[in-house]
Amino acid sequence: MAGFFGLFDYTKEGPGVYPDEPPKGPFALFFSILGRKFWKIVTINLMYILFSLPAFLVAFFGASFVVQAFFPALTPELLAEMFEKSGLPLQEGISFIDFANVQILQLYILVAMLLVGLHLLIVGPVHAGIVYILRNYSREEHAFVWMDFKEHARKNLRQSLIASGISLLFTVLFVINYAFYNTNLVLGSDILRVILQTIIVILFLLWCMIQIYLYPMMVTFDLKLKPLLRNCLLFSILRLPLNLLILLVSFIVLFLVPGVLLFLGYGISVLAAFLWYLFFAIGFNVFMTTFFAYRAIDKHMLSRLRAAESLNEEDAEETEEAQAEDADEDEEESEKPEEEDDKGLVRSPSGAR
């Protein structure tokens, strides 16, 4: 049996890459790999959700605090009043307050999925194992989904747990600080409050960008956490426009699309949102972030390592050639006295004197 979505199929490698195929641009290559590996990414999405259930539960309970921090005035009563004034048609037997409660619950789900999808609240080893597989896909190399996942989740166990713990801590601090400055009682000046909140949001976005590069770099290099974070910070700043675009697409995939489906309230749309999360959203988002992060890592770090290794190989070859030439010269010099002693002698056919 080939296994569920190829999950336990250790022999099938899937479609390969033709060696004579002309190089593609980054976006064309991204969608090409996505098409070839679509069902593998579906499998990875299911694995991610299954093994990250603790993170999803924590994110769901924490989502209420995030929503209250950013929208402290949001209550079911206020939301019901807004829906009623807008003339929103409801199904028979459903009150506006019931509808508002459902919408707030759905908002908590959306925020929880966003927290996990942006790598802010994750199970570190699970994320590291998944990123390793998707990193291989990004450079068009084969990966055994289950075996490679287990191996690299264990290999990066300690470092990924520390990194995910730091990410959780920083996220909590950002939310607390934003909520602190979101009340008029703390600061007398609205302008100062807006400035401080803007700084917090900018730092939060920068932290989200750091998460894009952290795990692809972790599974590629044997570096300690401090230099990893420093390199990720540099990539976050140097590739700012692309990083902002990636975050925007992540927001659309993880929040906006399922949010619209849930808000419609139809049974088919709610089912579509559920299937969107279950089979696609997380896997696609992690693949997207890993793909573009790895391209930057390959261009600015791996290419330099390859160039240095190539230079070292050339130097080694030149050294070997020089040593061989010196050895030949020494051998010739050592033979000269023997030739001088043999002058005037006739060797026998056997070579003896």
CSV table of C-alpha atoms in Angstrom, one decimal, residues 72-262:
chain,number,residue,atom,x,y,z
A,72,PRO,CA,-10.8,46.6,24.0
A,73,ALA,CA,-14.2,47.9,23.2
A,74,LEU,CA,-15.3,44.9,21.2
A,75,THR,CA,-18.1,43.1,23.0
A,76,PRO,CA,-20.9,40.8,21.7
A,77,GLU,CA,-23.4,43.6,22.6
A,78,LEU,CA,-21.6,46.2,20.6
A,79,LEU,CA,-21.2,43.8,17.6
A,80,ALA,CA,-24.9,42.8,17.8
A,81,GLU,CA,-25.9,46.5,17.7
A,82,MET,CA,-23.7,47.1,14.7
A,83,PHE,CA,-25.2,44.1,12.8
A,84,GLU,CA,-28.7,45.2,13.7
A,85,LYS,CA,-28.1,48.8,12.5
A,86,SER,CA,-26.6,47.5,9.2
A,87,GLY,CA,-29.7,45.6,8.4
A,88,LEU,CA,-27.9,42.3,8.1
A,89,PRO,CA,-30.4,39.6,7.3
A,90,LEU,CA,-30.3,36.6,9.6
A,91,GLN,CA,-31.8,33.1,9.5
A,92,GLU,CA,-35.1,32.6,11.3
A,93,GLY,CA,-34.7,31.9,15.0
A,94,ILE,CA,-31.2,33.4,15.3
A,95,SER,CA,-30.8,36.7,17.3
A,96,PHE,CA,-28.2,39.3,16.7
A,97,ILE,CA,-26.5,38.6,20.0
A,98,ASP,CA,-26.2,34.9,19.2
A,99,PHE,CA,-24.8,35.8,15.8
A,100,ALA,CA,-22.4,38.2,17.4
A,101,ASN,CA,-21.2,35.6,19.8
A,102,VAL,CA,-20.5,33.2,17.0
A,103,GLN,CA,-18.6,35.8,15.1
A,104,ILE,CA,-16.4,36.6,18.1
A,105,LEU,CA,-15.7,32.9,18.5
A,106,GLN,CA,-14.8,32.6,14.9
A,107,LEU,CA,-12.5,35.7,15.3
A,108,TYR,CA,-10.7,33.8,18.1
A,109,ILE,CA,-10.2,30.8,15.7
A,110,LEU,CA,-8.8,33.1,13.0
A,111,VAL,CA,-6.4,34.9,15.3
A,112,ALA,CA,-5.2,31.5,16.7
A,113,MET,CA,-4.5,30.2,13.2
A,114,LEU,CA,-2.7,33.4,12.4
A,115,LEU,CA,-0.5,33.2,15.5
A,116,VAL,CA,0.5,29.6,14.6
A,117,GLY,CA,0.8,30.3,10.9
A,118,LEU,CA,3.2,33.3,11.4
A,119,HIS,CA,5.4,31.0,13.5
A,120,LEU,CA,4.8,33.0,16.7
A,121,LEU,CA,3.3,30.2,18.7
A,122,ILE,CA,4.5,26.8,17.6
A,123,VAL,CA,5.9,23.5,18.7
A,124,GLY,CA,9.5,24.1,17.7
A,125,PRO,CA,10.7,20.6,16.8
A,126,VAL,CA,7.6,20.0,14.7
A,127,HIS,CA,8.2,23.2,12.8
A,128,ALA,CA,11.9,22.4,12.3
A,129,GLY,CA,11.2,19.0,10.9
A,130,ILE,CA,8.6,20.3,8.5
A,131,VAL,CA,10.8,23.2,7.4
A,132,TYR,CA,13.6,20.8,6.6
A,133,ILE,CA,11.3,18.9,4.2
A,134,LEU,CA,10.1,22.1,2.6
A,135,ARG,CA,13.6,23.4,2.4
A,136,ASN,CA,14.6,20.4,0.3
A,137,TYR,CA,11.6,20.9,-1.9
A,138,SER,CA,12.6,24.5,-2.3
A,139,ARG,CA,16.0,23.5,-3.7
A,140,GLU,CA,14.4,20.8,-5.7
A,141,GLU,CA,15.8,17.9,-3.8
A,142,HIS,CA,13.9,14.8,-2.6
A,143,ALA,CA,12.8,14.3,1.0
A,144,PHE,CA,11.1,11.4,2.7
A,145,VAL,CA,8.3,13.1,4.5
A,146,TRP,CA,8.0,10.9,7.6
A,147,MET,CA,11.6,9.8,8.0
A,148,ASP,CA,13.2,13.2,7.4
A,149,PHE,CA,10.6,14.9,9.6
A,150,LYS,CA,11.5,12.6,12.6
A,151,GLU,CA,15.2,12.9,12.1
A,152,HIS,CA,15.4,16.6,11.9
A,153,ALA,CA,12.8,17.2,14.6
A,154,ARG,CA,15.1,15.3,16.9
A,155,LYS,CA,18.3,16.8,15.6
A,156,ASN,CA,17.0,20.4,16.2
A,157,LEU,CA,15.0,19.5,19.4
A,158,ARG,CA,16.8,21.6,21.9
A,159,GLN,CA,17.5,24.7,19.8
A,160,SER,CA,14.0,24.8,18.3
A,161,LEU,CA,12.3,24.5,21.7
A,162,ILE,CA,14.4,27.4,23.0
A,163,ALA,CA,13.6,29.4,19.8
A,164,SER,CA,9.9,28.7,20.0
A,165,GLY,CA,9.9,29.6,23.7
A,166,ILE,CA,11.6,33.0,23.0
A,167,SER,CA,9.1,33.6,20.2
A,168,LEU,CA,6.1,33.0,22.6
A,169,LEU,CA,7.7,35.2,25.2
A,170,PHE,CA,8.3,38.1,22.8
A,171,THR,CA,4.7,37.8,21.4
A,172,VAL,CA,3.2,38.0,24.9
A,173,LEU,CA,5.4,41.0,25.6
A,174,PHE,CA,4.3,42.8,22.4
A,175,VAL,CA,0.6,42.1,23.2
A,176,ILE,CA,0.9,43.3,26.8
A,177,ASN,CA,2.8,46.5,25.8
A,178,TYR,CA,0.3,47.3,23.1
A,179,ALA,CA,-2.6,46.8,25.5
A,180,PHE,CA,-0.8,48.9,28.1
A,181,TYR,CA,-0.5,51.9,25.8
A,182,ASN,CA,-4.0,51.3,24.3
A,183,THR,CA,-5.7,53.0,27.3
A,184,ASN,CA,-6.1,56.8,27.6
A,185,LEU,CA,-5.5,56.5,31.4
A,186,VAL,CA,-1.8,55.7,31.0
A,187,LEU,CA,-0.7,58.6,28.8
A,188,GLY,CA,-2.2,62.1,28.7
A,189,SER,CA,-1.2,62.7,25.1
A,190,ASP,CA,-3.0,60.8,22.3
A,191,ILE,CA,-0.1,61.6,19.9
A,192,LEU,CA,2.5,60.0,22.2
A,193,ARG,CA,0.2,57.0,22.7
A,194,VAL,CA,-0.1,56.5,18.9
A,195,ILE,CA,3.7,56.9,18.4
A,196,LEU,CA,4.5,54.3,21.0
A,197,GLN,CA,1.9,51.9,19.6
A,198,THR,CA,3.3,52.4,16.1
A,199,ILE,CA,6.8,51.6,17.4
A,200,ILE,CA,5.4,48.4,19.0
A,201,VAL,CA,3.7,47.4,15.8
A,202,ILE,CA,6.8,48.0,13.7
A,203,LEU,CA,8.9,45.9,16.2
A,204,PHE,CA,6.3,43.2,16.1
A,205,LEU,CA,6.3,43.1,12.3
A,206,LEU,CA,10.1,42.9,12.4
A,207,TRP,CA,9.9,40.0,14.8
A,208,CYS,CA,7.5,38.2,12.4
A,209,MET,CA,10.0,38.7,9.6
A,210,ILE,CA,12.8,37.2,11.7
A,211,GLN,CA,10.6,34.0,12.1
A,212,ILE,CA,10.5,33.7,8.3
A,213,TYR,CA,14.3,33.1,8.2
A,214,LEU,CA,15.0,31.5,11.6
A,215,TYR,CA,14.0,27.8,11.0
A,216,PRO,CA,15.3,27.5,7.4
A,217,MET,CA,18.6,28.8,8.6
A,218,MET,CA,18.5,26.5,11.7
A,219,VAL,CA,18.1,23.4,9.6
A,220,THR,CA,20.7,24.5,7.1
A,221,PHE,CA,23.6,25.7,9.3
A,222,ASP,CA,25.1,24.4,12.6
A,223,LEU,CA,25.0,27.8,14.3
A,224,LYS,CA,24.1,28.8,17.9
A,225,LEU,CA,20.9,30.7,18.5
A,226,LYS,CA,22.5,34.2,18.9
A,227,PRO,CA,24.2,34.3,15.5
A,228,LEU,CA,21.1,32.8,14.0
A,229,LEU,CA,18.9,35.6,15.3
A,230,ARG,CA,21.5,38.2,14.2
A,231,ASN,CA,21.5,36.9,10.7
A,232,CYS,CA,17.7,36.7,10.5
A,233,LEU,CA,17.5,40.3,11.7
A,234,LEU,CA,19.8,41.4,8.9
A,235,PHE,CA,17.8,39.5,6.3
A,236,SER,CA,14.6,41.0,7.7
A,237,ILE,CA,15.9,44.6,7.2
A,238,LEU,CA,17.8,44.0,3.9
A,239,ARG,CA,14.8,42.3,2.2
A,240,LEU,CA,12.1,44.5,3.8
A,241,PRO,CA,9.8,45.0,0.7
A,242,LEU,CA,9.7,41.2,-0.1
A,243,ASN,CA,9.2,40.4,3.6
A,244,LEU,CA,6.3,42.7,3.9
A,245,LEU,CA,4.8,41.1,0.8
A,246,ILE,CA,5.2,37.7,2.3
A,247,LEU,CA,3.5,38.8,5.5
A,248,LEU,CA,0.6,40.3,3.5
A,249,VAL,CA,0.1,37.0,1.6
A,250,SER,CA,0.3,35.1,4.9
A,251,PHE,CA,-2.4,37.3,6.3
A,252,ILE,CA,-4.6,36.7,3.3
A,253,VAL,CA,-4.1,33.0,3.3
A,254,LEU,CA,-4.3,32.5,7.1
A,255,PHE,CA,-6.9,35.1,8.1
A,256,LEU,CA,-8.7,36.9,5.2
A,257,VAL,CA,-9.8,34.0,3.0
A,258,PRO,CA,-11.1,31.8,5.8
A,259,GLY,CA,-12.5,34.9,7.6
A,260,VAL,CA,-14.7,35.7,4.6
A,261,LEU,CA,-15.9,32.1,4.3
A,262,LEU,CA,-16.7,32.0,8.0
